[in-house]
Amino acid sequence: MSNVYPASDATRIKRHPERGSYDRDVVHAILDEALICHLACSTGQHVIAMPTAFARAGETIYVHGAIANRSLDGLLGGAPFSITVTLLDGLVLARSAFHHSMNYRSVVLTGKARLVEGRDEKGEAMTLLVDRMARGRSRETRAPYDWELDATKVIAVEIEHASAKIRSGGPIDDADDMKEPCWAGVVPLRLVASDPEPEADSTTRPTPDVPAQLR
Amino acid sequence: MSNVYPASDATRIKRHPERGSYDRDVVHAILDEALICHLACSTGQHVIAMPTAFARAGETIYVHGAIANRSLDGLLGGAPFSITVTLLDGLVLARSAFHHSMNYRSVVLTGKARLVEGRDEKGEAMTLLVDRMARGRSRETRAPYDWELDATKVIAVEIEHASAKIRSGGPIDDADDMKEPCWAGVVPLRLVASDPEPEADSTTRPTPDVPAQLR
């Protein structure tokens, strides 16, 4: 397998192509740090992006929802869709309003969607989704009952096309603006977890570790 | 003006309607806390959600891009689109894998898009966009040149339909699972700003305040 994704109309980076990457490792790293994606799909008359949890295994992305979820049905019916993942890394304050920007890492991917029907793969997907929220969590919670798996719709998306877009570093001002008497630089942003808040009736079994990038 | 948005097929909350709100104040508060939105639109064959900066003034949302930005042209051409804003507030760890969830506040909105043509409104939109990144920033940076405004495409979206969806609080386990020997609760998540990093050649003019919700 090539280590780069083939470009497509949906994933080709047109603006600032120097910020783009089709490298699988780059794409995977962004996917594995994010807790949610935005699933963009058409509902017939409308185009909507829905925030949703997801997990990756190799070149497969798992998303899930209630069995009655009609947007997921659209994917299975062949309606166009894509998945966007965005990590916001900083505010870039330039000397001119014009060159203000943000640092970010994002991925857009498309692929073939299929319904996960077997309880084994559904169970594996649930394990991945739960372990993305907290490491080792799937070993602490009781295993899903069959009726719970049956009530859950799991969609697997086999990635066909994907690209990453990354902006990092400081502002890029015009030479003429370097003399402006104005602070310029970056305000770093990070999604952080604060101390876990137990339910009042929670047992004392150890709190699972939250993902490393949140601490 | 009614204080609630009329529902539409695009914005009606179908799953967990008790988590939905069409209240303008609730929608505005979520919009005003977020630094980016995902603009979902159709590019003909594809449906893509793009992360982008935005700012709100009353019932108007401003987004901007390079003058050659073709996705923004699609909006102006009448292609269906929507804007999603998502704030991730926490990981909800239940006693069962099945009831794991996330706390979040999200908004989906649709409306009419128009090209902002006058330099006055373009300038005001740029001021709003810059001040969203840091308070008072537009007074510290030099004003945009006319050629910079001319090189920037600004789109105004007049909100027609909008809904918020909010999940908060702890896990909701089944009664039978309350005896499970498993920690349960919430891991709060927050996007935080760390200390501003000045460019090496930056002047000592005071660093602008970043938005209050990031500190």
CSV table of C-alpha atoms in Angstrom, one decimal:
chain,number,residue,atom,x,y,z
A,1,MET,CA,0.0,0.0,0.0
A,2,SER,CA,1.4,3.4,-0.9
A,3,ASN,CA,2.0,5.7,2.0
A,4,VAL,CA,0.1,8.5,0.4
A,5,TYR,CA,-3.6,8.8,-0.3
A,6,PRO,CA,-4.5,9.5,-4.0
A,7,ALA,CA,-5.9,13.0,-4.3
A,8,SER,CA,-9.5,13.5,-5.4
A,9,ASP,CA,-11.6,16.5,-6.1
A,10,ALA,CA,-13.0,16.3,-2.6
A,11,THR,CA,-9.7,16.2,-0.8
A,12,ARG,CA,-7.2,18.1,-3.0
A,13,ILE,CA,-5.8,21.1,-1.2
A,14,LYS,CA,-6.4,24.1,-3.5
A,15,ARG,CA,-5.7,27.1,-1.2
A,16,HIS,CA,-2.2,27.1,0.3
A,17,PRO,CA,-1.2,23.7,-1.2
A,18,GLU,CA,2.1,24.0,0.7
A,19,ARG,CA,0.1,23.3,3.9
A,20,GLY,CA,-1.4,20.1,2.5
A,21,SER,CA,-0.3,16.5,3.0
A,22,TYR,CA,-1.7,13.2,1.7
A,23,ASP,CA,0.6,11.2,3.9
A,24,ARG,CA,-1.2,8.4,5.7
A,25,ASP,CA,0.9,8.8,8.9
A,26,VAL,CA,0.2,12.5,9.0
A,27,VAL,CA,-3.6,11.9,8.5
A,28,HIS,CA,-3.7,9.1,11.0
A,29,ALA,CA,-2.0,11.2,13.7
A,30,ILE,CA,-4.5,14.0,13.4
A,31,LEU,CA,-7.4,11.5,13.4
A,32,ASP,CA,-6.1,9.7,16.5
A,33,GLU,CA,-5.8,13.0,18.5
A,34,ALA,CA,-9.3,14.2,17.8
A,35,LEU,CA,-12.3,13.2,19.9
A,36,ILE,CA,-15.0,14.2,17.5
A,37,CYS,CA,-15.4,14.6,13.7
A,38,HIS,CA,-17.9,16.5,11.7
A,39,LEU,CA,-19.8,14.1,9.3
A,40,ALA,CA,-21.0,16.2,6.4
A,41,CYS,CA,-23.8,14.6,4.3
A,42,SER,CA,-26.8,15.6,2.3
A,43,THR,CA,-30.3,14.9,3.6
A,44,GLY,CA,-31.9,15.5,0.3
A,45,GLN,CA,-32.7,19.2,0.3
A,46,HIS,CA,-30.1,20.1,2.9
A,47,VAL,CA,-26.4,19.7,3.5
A,48,ILE,CA,-25.5,19.3,7.2
A,49,ALA,CA,-22.4,18.7,9.2
A,50,MET,CA,-23.0,16.7,12.4
A,51,PRO,CA,-20.5,16.4,15.3
A,52,THR,CA,-20.0,12.8,16.2
A,53,ALA,CA,-17.6,10.5,18.0
A,54,PHE,CA,-15.4,8.3,15.9
A,55,ALA,CA,-12.5,5.8,16.1
A,56,ARG,CA,-10.0,4.6,13.6
A,57,ALA,CA,-8.6,1.1,13.1
A,58,GLY,CA,-6.1,1.0,10.2
A,59,GLU,CA,-7.9,2.5,7.2
A,60,THR,CA,-11.4,2.1,8.8
A,61,ILE,CA,-13.3,4.8,10.5
A,62,TYR,CA,-16.1,3.8,12.8
A,63,VAL,CA,-19.0,6.1,13.6
A,64,HIS,CA,-22.2,5.0,15.4
A,65,GLY,CA,-25.7,6.2,16.3
A,66,ALA,CA,-29.1,5.0,17.2
A,67,ILE,CA,-30.6,2.4,14.9
A,68,ALA,CA,-33.1,4.9,13.7
A,69,ASN,CA,-30.5,7.5,12.6
A,70,ARG,CA,-31.5,8.6,9.2
A,71,SER,CA,-28.4,10.5,8.3
A,72,LEU,CA,-26.3,7.3,8.7
A,73,ASP,CA,-28.9,5.6,6.3
A,74,GLY,CA,-28.1,8.2,3.7
A,75,LEU,CA,-24.4,7.3,3.8
A,76,LEU,CA,-25.3,3.6,3.2
A,77,GLY,CA,-27.6,4.6,0.4
A,78,GLY,CA,-24.7,6.1,-1.5
A,79,ALA,CA,-25.4,9.8,-0.8
A,80,PRO,CA,-22.2,11.8,-0.9
A,81,PHE,CA,-20.5,12.4,2.4
A,82,SER,CA,-17.2,13.3,3.9
A,83,ILE,CA,-15.6,13.4,7.4
A,84,THR,CA,-13.8,16.5,8.6
A,85,VAL,CA,-11.6,16.5,11.7
A,86,THR,CA,-10.2,19.8,13.1
A,87,LEU,CA,-7.7,20.5,15.9
A,88,LEU,CA,-7.4,24.2,16.7
A,89,ASP,CA,-3.9,24.9,17.8
A,90,GLY,CA,-3.6,28.7,18.2
A,91,LEU,CA,-4.6,32.2,17.3
A,92,VAL,CA,-2.1,33.9,15.0
A,93,LEU,CA,-2.1,37.7,15.7
A,94,ALA,CA,-0.3,39.6,12.9
A,95,ARG,CA,0.6,43.3,12.7
A,96,SER,CA,-2.1,43.8,10.1
A,97,ALA,CA,-5.7,42.7,10.4
A,98,PHE,CA,-5.4,41.2,7.0
A,99,HIS,CA,-2.8,38.6,8.0
A,100,HIS,CA,-4.5,37.3,11.2
A,101,SER,CA,-4.9,33.6,11.0
A,102,MET,CA,-5.3,30.5,13.1
A,103,ASN,CA,-3.0,27.5,13.6
A,104,TYR,CA,-4.8,24.2,13.0
A,105,ARG,CA,-4.5,20.6,11.8
A,106,SER,CA,-7.4,19.3,9.9
A,107,VAL,CA,-8.3,16.3,7.8
A,108,VAL,CA,-11.0,15.8,5.1
A,109,LEU,CA,-11.6,12.2,4.1
A,110,THR,CA,-14.1,10.3,1.9
A,111,GLY,CA,-14.6,6.6,1.4
A,112,LYS,CA,-17.1,3.8,1.1
A,113,ALA,CA,-19.6,3.4,3.9
A,114,ARG,CA,-20.9,0.0,5.0
A,115,LEU,CA,-23.2,-1.1,7.7
A,116,VAL,CA,-21.4,-3.2,10.4
A,117,GLU,CA,-23.8,-6.1,10.9
A,118,GLY,CA,-21.9,-8.8,12.9
A,119,ARG,CA,-21.9,-8.5,16.7
A,120,ASP,CA,-18.2,-9.2,16.7
A,121,GLU,CA,-17.2,-6.2,14.6
A,122,LYS,CA,-19.8,-4.1,16.4
A,123,GLY,CA,-18.4,-5.1,19.7
A,124,GLU,CA,-14.8,-4.2,18.5
A,125,ALA,CA,-16.0,-0.9,17.2
A,126,MET,CA,-17.7,-0.1,20.6
A,127,THR,CA,-14.4,-1.0,22.3
A,128,LEU,CA,-12.4,1.3,20.1
A,129,LEU,CA,-14.9,4.2,20.6
A,130,VAL,CA,-14.9,3.8,24.4
A,131,ASP,CA,-11.1,3.4,24.6
A,132,ARG,CA,-10.7,6.7,22.6
A,133,MET,CA,-12.5,8.5,25.5
A,134,ALA,CA,-10.3,6.9,28.2
A,135,ARG,CA,-7.5,4.4,28.0
A,136,GLY,CA,-8.4,1.0,29.2
A,137,ARG,CA,-12.0,2.0,29.7
A,138,SER,CA,-13.4,-1.0,27.8
A,139,ARG,CA,-11.8,-3.3,30.4
A,140,GLU,CA,-13.5,-1.5,33.3
A,141,THR,CA,-17.1,-1.3,32.0
A,142,ARG,CA,-19.3,-4.4,31.6
A,143,ALA,CA,-19.4,-5.8,28.1
A,144,PRO,CA,-22.4,-4.7,26.0
A,145,TYR,CA,-25.5,-6.9,26.0
A,146,ASP,CA,-26.6,-8.3,22.7
A,147,TRP,CA,-29.7,-6.0,22.7
A,148,GLU,CA,-27.5,-3.0,23.2
A,149,LEU,CA,-25.4,-4.0,20.1
A,150,ASP,CA,-28.6,-4.6,18.2
A,151,ALA,CA,-29.9,-1.1,19.1
A,152,THR,CA,-26.7,0.5,17.9
A,153,LYS,CA,-26.1,1.3,14.2
A,154,VAL,CA,-22.4,1.2,13.5
A,155,ILE,CA,-21.0,2.4,10.1
A,156,ALA,CA,-17.5,1.6,8.9
A,157,VAL,CA,-16.0,4.0,6.4
A,158,GLU,CA,-13.0,2.5,4.5
A,159,ILE,CA,-10.9,5.6,3.7
A,160,GLU,CA,-10.3,6.0,0.0
A,161,HIS,CA,-9.2,9.7,-0.2
A,162,ALA,CA,-7.8,11.8,2.6
A,163,SER,CA,-5.8,15.0,3.0
A,164,ALA,CA,-4.4,16.9,5.9
A,165,LYS,CA,-4.0,20.6,6.1
A,166,ILE,CA,-1.7,22.2,8.7
A,167,ARG,CA,-0.9,25.7,9.6
A,168,SER,CA,1.7,26.3,12.3
A,169,GLY,CA,4.2,29.0,13.3
A,170,GLY,CA,3.9,32.7,13.7
A,171,PRO,CA,2.3,35.5,11.7
A,172,ILE,CA,3.6,36.2,8.2
A,173,ASP,CA,3.4,40.0,7.9
A,174,ASP,CA,4.3,42.1,4.9
A,175,ALA,CA,7.8,43.6,5.1
A,176,ASP,CA,6.3,47.1,5.3
A,177,ASP,CA,4.3,46.2,8.4
A,178,MET,CA,7.2,45.0,10.5
A,179,LYS,CA,7.7,48.5,11.9
A,180,GLU,CA,4.0,48.7,13.1
A,181,PRO,CA,4.0,49.4,16.9
A,182,CYS,CA,1.8,46.4,17.5
A,183,TRP,CA,2.3,43.2,19.5
A,184,ALA,CA,2.4,40.1,17.2
A,185,GLY,CA,2.7,36.4,17.9
A,186,VAL,CA,0.7,33.3,18.7
A,187,VAL,CA,-1.8,32.5,21.4
A,188,PRO,CA,-1.5,28.7,21.8
A,189,LEU,CA,-4.8,26.8,22.2
A,190,ARG,CA,-5.3,23.4,23.7
A,191,LEU,CA,-8.2,21.2,24.6
A,192,VAL,CA,-7.5,20.1,28.2
A,193,ALA,CA,-9.2,17.8,30.6
A,194,SER,CA,-9.6,18.9,34.2
A,195,ASP,CA,-10.0,16.6,37.2
A,196,PRO,CA,-12.6,13.8,36.6
A,197,GLU,CA,-15.9,14.5,38.5
A,198,PRO,CA,-17.3,11.2,39.9
A,199,GLU,CA,-21.0,10.6,40.1
A,200,ALA,CA,-22.1,10.8,43.7
A,201,ASP,CA,-22.8,7.1,43.9
A,202,SER,CA,-19.7,6.0,41.9
A,203,THR,CA,-17.5,3.3,43.3
A,204,THR,CA,-13.9,3.8,44.2
A,205,ARG,CA,-12.6,1.7,41.3
A,206,PRO,CA,-9.7,3.7,39.8
A,207,THR,CA,-10.5,6.4,37.4
A,208,PRO,CA,-9.3,5.5,33.9
A,209,ASP,CA,-6.6,7.6,32.3
A,210,VAL,CA,-8.0,10.1,29.8
A,211,PRO,CA,-6.1,10.3,26.5
A,212,ALA,CA,-2.6,11.6,26.9
A,213,GLN,CA,-3.0,14.6,24.6
A,214,LEU,CA,-5.6,16.1,27.0
A,215,ARG,CA,-3.3,16.3,30.0
B,1,MET,CA,-39.0,39.5,16.3
B,2,SER,CA,-39.9,36.2,18.1
B,3,ASN,CA,-37.3,35.0,20.5
B,4,VAL,CA,-37.3,31.6,19.0
B,5,TYR,CA,-36.2,30.5,15.5
B,6,PRO,CA,-38.8,28.7,13.4
B,7,ALA,CA,-37.9,25.0,13.0
B,8,SER,CA,-37.0,23.6,9.6
B,9,ASP,CA,-36.2,20.2,8.2
B,10,ALA,CA,-32.5,21.1,8.4
B,11,THR,CA,-32.5,22.3,12.0
B,12,ARG,CA,-35.2,20.3,13.8
B,13,ILE,CA,-33.8,18.2,16.6
B,14,LYS,CA,-35.0,14.6,16.0
B,15,ARG,CA,-32.8,12.5,18.3
B,16,HIS,CA,-33.2,13.6,22.0
B,17,PRO,CA,-35.5,16.5,21.3
B,18,GLU,CA,-35.3,17.4,25.0
B,19,ARG,CA,-31.7,18.5,24.4
B,20,GLY,CA,-32.8,20.9,21.7
B,21,SER,CA,-33.5,24.6,21.8
B,22,TYR,CA,-34.6,27.1,19.2
B,23,ASP,CA,-34.1,30.1,21.6
B,24,ARG,CA,-32.1,32.9,20.0
B,25,ASP,CA,-30.2,33.7,23.2
B,26,VAL,CA,-29.1,30.1,23.6
B,27,VAL,CA,-28.0,29.9,20.0
B,28,HIS,CA,-26.2,33.3,20.2
B,29,ALA,CA,-24.3,32.3,23.3
B,30,ILE,CA,-22.9,29.2,21.7
B,31,LEU,CA,-22.0,31.0,18.5
B,32,ASP,CA,-20.2,33.8,20.5
B,33,GLU,CA,-18.1,31.3,22.5
B,34,ALA,CA,-16.8,29.4,19.5
B,35,LEU,CA,-13.7,30.4,17.5
B,36,ILE,CA,-14.5,28.3,14.4
B,37,CYS,CA,-17.5,26.9,12.6
B,38,HIS,CA,-17.8,24.1,10.1
B,39,LEU,CA,-19.3,25.3,6.8
B,40,ALA,CA,-21.0,22.4,5.1
B,41,CYS,CA,-21.7,22.8,1.4
B,42,SER,CA,-22.0,20.8,-1.7
B,43,THR,CA,-19.3,21.3,-4.4
B,44,GLY,CA,-21.3,19.5,-7.0
B,45,GLN,CA,-20.3,15.9,-6.7
B,46,HIS,CA,-19.1,16.2,-3.1
B,47,VAL,CA,-20.3,17.3,0.3
B,48,ILE,CA,-17.6,18.9,2.5
B,49,ALA,CA,-17.4,20.6,5.9
B,50,MET,CA,-14.7,23.2,6.0
B,51,PRO,CA,-13.4,24.6,9.3
B,52,THR,CA,-13.4,28.4,9.2
B,53,ALA,CA,-13.4,31.5,11.4
B,54,PHE,CA,-16.6,33.4,11.8
B,55,ALA,CA,-18.2,36.3,13.7
B,56,ARG,CA,-21.8,37.2,14.6
B,57,ALA,CA,-23.5,40.6,14.5
B,58,GLY,CA,-27.1,40.3,15.5
B,59,GLU,CA,-28.7,37.8,13.1
B,60,THR,CA,-25.8,38.0,10.7
B,61,ILE,CA,-22.9,35.6,10.5
B,62,TYR,CA,-19.7,36.7,8.6
B,63,VAL,CA,-17.3,34.3,7.1
B,64,HIS,CA,-14.4,35.2,4.8
B,65,GLY,CA,-11.9,33.8,2.4
B,66,ALA,CA,-9.7,34.5,-0.5
B,67,ILE,CA,-11.4,36.2,-3.5
B,68,ALA,CA,-10.9,33.0,-5.5
B,69,ASN,CA,-12.6,30.8,-2.9
B,70,ARG,CA,-14.9,28.6,-4.9
B,71,SER,CA,-16.8,27.1,-2.0
B,72,LEU,CA,-18.0,30.5,-1.0
B,73,ASP,CA,-19.1,31.1,-4.6
B,74,GLY,CA,-21.3,28.0,-4.3
B,75,LEU,CA,-23.2,29.5,-1.3
B,76,LEU,CA,-23.8,32.7,-3.3
B,77,GLY,CA,-25.0,30.6,-6.2
B,78,GLY,CA,-27.8,29.1,-4.1
B,79,ALA,CA,-26.2,25.7,-3.3
B,80,PRO,CA,-27.5,24.3,-0.1
B,81,PHE,CA,-25.3,24.9,2.9
B,82,SER,CA,-25.4,25.1,6.7
B,83,ILE,CA,-23.1,26.1,9.5
B,84,THR,CA,-22.3,23.9,12.5
B,85,VAL,CA,-20.7,25.2,15.7
B,86,THR,CA,-19.6,22.6,18.3
B,87,LEU,CA,-18.2,23.1,21.7
B,88,LEU,CA,-16.9,19.9,23.4
B,89,ASP,CA,-17.5,20.1,27.1
B,90,GLY,CA,-16.7,16.7,28.5
B,91,LEU,CA,-16.3,13.0,28.3
B,92,VAL,CA,-19.2,11.1,30.0
B,93,LEU,CA,-18.1,7.8,31.4
B,94,ALA,CA,-21.0,5.5,32.2
B,95,ARG,CA,-20.9,2.1,34.0
B,96,SER,CA,-21.9,0.5,30.7
B,97,ALA,CA,-20.1,1.0,27.4
B,98,PHE,CA,-23.5,1.5,25.8
B,99,HIS,CA,-24.2,4.7,27.8
B,100,HIS,CA,-20.9,6.5,27.3
B,101,SER,CA,-21.5,9.9,25.8
B,102,MET,CA,-20.0,13.4,25.5
B,103,ASN,CA,-21.2,16.7,26.9
B,104,TYR,CA,-21.4,19.3,24.2
B,105,ARG,CA,-23.2,22.5,23.0
B,106,SER,CA,-23.7,22.7,19.3
B,107,VAL,CA,-25.6,24.8,16.8
B,108,VAL,CA,-26.8,24.1,13.3
B,109,LEU,CA,-28.0,27.1,11.3
B,110,THR,CA,-29.1,27.9,7.7
B,111,GLY,CA,-29.9,31.2,6.1
B,112,LYS,CA,-29.5,33.3,3.0
B,113,ALA,CA,-25.9,34.1,1.9
B,114,ARG,CA,-25.0,37.3,0.2
B,115,LEU,CA,-21.7,38.8,-1.0
B,116,VAL,CA,-20.6,41.8,1.1
B,117,GLU,CA,-19.5,44.3,-1.5
B,118,GLY,CA,-19.1,47.6,0.2
B,119,ARG,CA,-15.8,48.4,1.8
B,120,ASP,CA,-17.6,49.7,4.9
B,121,GLU,CA,-19.4,46.5,5.7
B,122,LYS,CA,-16.3,44.5,4.7
B,123,GLY,CA,-14.2,46.6,7.1
B,124,GLU,CA,-16.8,46.1,9.9
B,125,ALA,CA,-16.8,42.3,9.3
B,126,MET,CA,-12.9,42.2,9.5
B,127,THR,CA,-13.1,44.2,12.7
B,128,LEU,CA,-15.5,41.7,14.2
B,129,LEU,CA,-13.4,38.7,13.0
B,130,VAL,CA,-10.2,40.1,14.5
B,131,ASP,CA,-11.8,41.1,17.8
B,132,ARG,CA,-13.2,37.6,18.2
B,133,MET,CA,-9.6,36.4,18.3
B,134,ALA,CA,-8.5,38.9,20.9
B,135,ARG,CA,-10.4,41.7,22.6
B,136,GLY,CA,-9.6,45.2,21.3
B,137,ARG,CA,-7.3,43.8,18.7
B,138,SER,CA,-8.8,45.8,15.9
B,139,ARG,CA,-7.6,49.0,17.7
B,140,GLU,CA,-4.0,47.8,17.9
B,141,THR,CA,-3.5,46.7,14.3
B,142,ARG,CA,-3.3,49.1,11.4
B,143,ALA,CA,-6.5,49.5,9.4
B,144,PRO,CA,-6.8,47.3,6.3
B,145,TYR,CA,-5.8,48.9,3.0
B,146,ASP,CA,-8.3,49.1,0.3
B,147,TRP,CA,-6.5,46.5,-1.8
B,148,GLU,CA,-6.6,44.1,1.2
B,149,LEU,CA,-10.4,44.5,1.5
B,150,ASP,CA,-10.6,44.0,-2.3
B,151,ALA,CA,-8.7,40.8,-2.1
B,152,THR,CA,-10.9,39.4,0.6
B,153,LYS,CA,-14.3,37.7,-0.1
B,154,VAL,CA,-16.7,38.3,2.8
B,155,ILE,CA,-20.0,36.4,2.9
B,156,ALA,CA,-22.9,37.5,5.2
B,157,VAL,CA,-25.3,34.8,6.2
B,158,GLU,CA,-28.6,36.1,7.5
B,159,ILE,CA,-29.8,33.4,9.9
B,160,GLU,CA,-33.2,32.0,9.0
B,161,HIS,CA,-33.3,28.7,10.9
B,162,ALA,CA,-31.1,27.7,13.8
B,163,SER,CA,-31.2,25.2,16.6
B,164,ALA,CA,-29.0,24.4,19.5
B,165,LYS,CA,-28.4,20.9,21.0
B,166,ILE,CA,-26.9,20.6,24.5
B,167,ARG,CA,-25.9,17.6,26.6
B,168,SER,CA,-24.7,18.3,30.1
B,169,GLY,CA,-24.5,16.4,33.4
B,170,GLY,CA,-23.3,13.0,34.3
B,171,PRO,CA,-23.9,9.5,32.8
B,172,ILE,CA,-27.4,8.1,32.8
B,173,ASP,CA,-27.0,4.4,33.5
B,174,ASP,CA,-29.7,1.8,33.7
B,175,ALA,CA,-30.8,1.0,37.2
B,176,ASP,CA,-29.4,-2.6,36.9
B,177,ASP,CA,-25.9,-1.2,36.2
B,178,MET,CA,-25.6,1.0,39.3
B,179,LYS,CA,-24.1,-1.9,41.2
B,180,GLU,CA,-21.3,-2.3,38.6
B,181,PRO,CA,-17.9,-2.0,40.3
B,182,CYS,CA,-16.8,0.7,37.9
B,183,TRP,CA,-15.9,4.4,38.2
B,184,ALA,CA,-18.5,6.6,36.5
B,185,GLY,CA,-18.6,10.4,36.0
B,186,VAL,CA,-17.5,13.2,33.8
B,187,VAL,CA,-14.1,14.3,32.6
B,188,PRO,CA,-14.6,18.1,31.9
B,189,LEU,CA,-12.9,19.4,28.7
B,190,ARG,CA,-12.1,23.0,27.9
B,191,LEU,CA,-10.2,24.8,25.2
B,192,VAL,CA,-7.6,27.0,27.0
B,193,ALA,CA,-5.1,29.5,25.8
B,194,SER,CA,-1.6,29.4,27.2
B,195,ASP,CA,0.8,32.3,27.5
B,196,PRO,CA,1.0,34.4,24.3
B,197,GLU,CA,4.3,33.7,22.4
B,198,PRO,CA,5.6,36.9,20.9
B,199,GLU,CA,7.4,37.0,17.5
B,200,ALA,CA,11.1,37.5,18.1
B,201,ASP,CA,10.9,41.0,16.6
B,202,SER,CA,7.6,42.0,18.2
B,203,THR,CA,7.3,45.4,19.9
B,204,THR,CA,6.5,45.7,23.5
B,205,ARG,CA,3.0,47.2,22.9
B,206,PRO,CA,0.7,45.3,25.4
B,207,THR,CA,-0.6,41.9,24.4
B,208,PRO,CA,-4.3,42.1,23.7
B,209,ASP,CA,-6.6,40.1,25.9
B,210,VAL,CA,-7.7,36.7,24.5
B,211,PRO,CA,-11.4,36.0,24.7
B,212,ALA,CA,-12.5,35.5,28.3
B,213,GLN,CA,-13.7,31.9,27.9
B,214,LEU,CA,-10.2,30.8,27.0
B,215,ARG,CA,-8.6,31.8,30.3
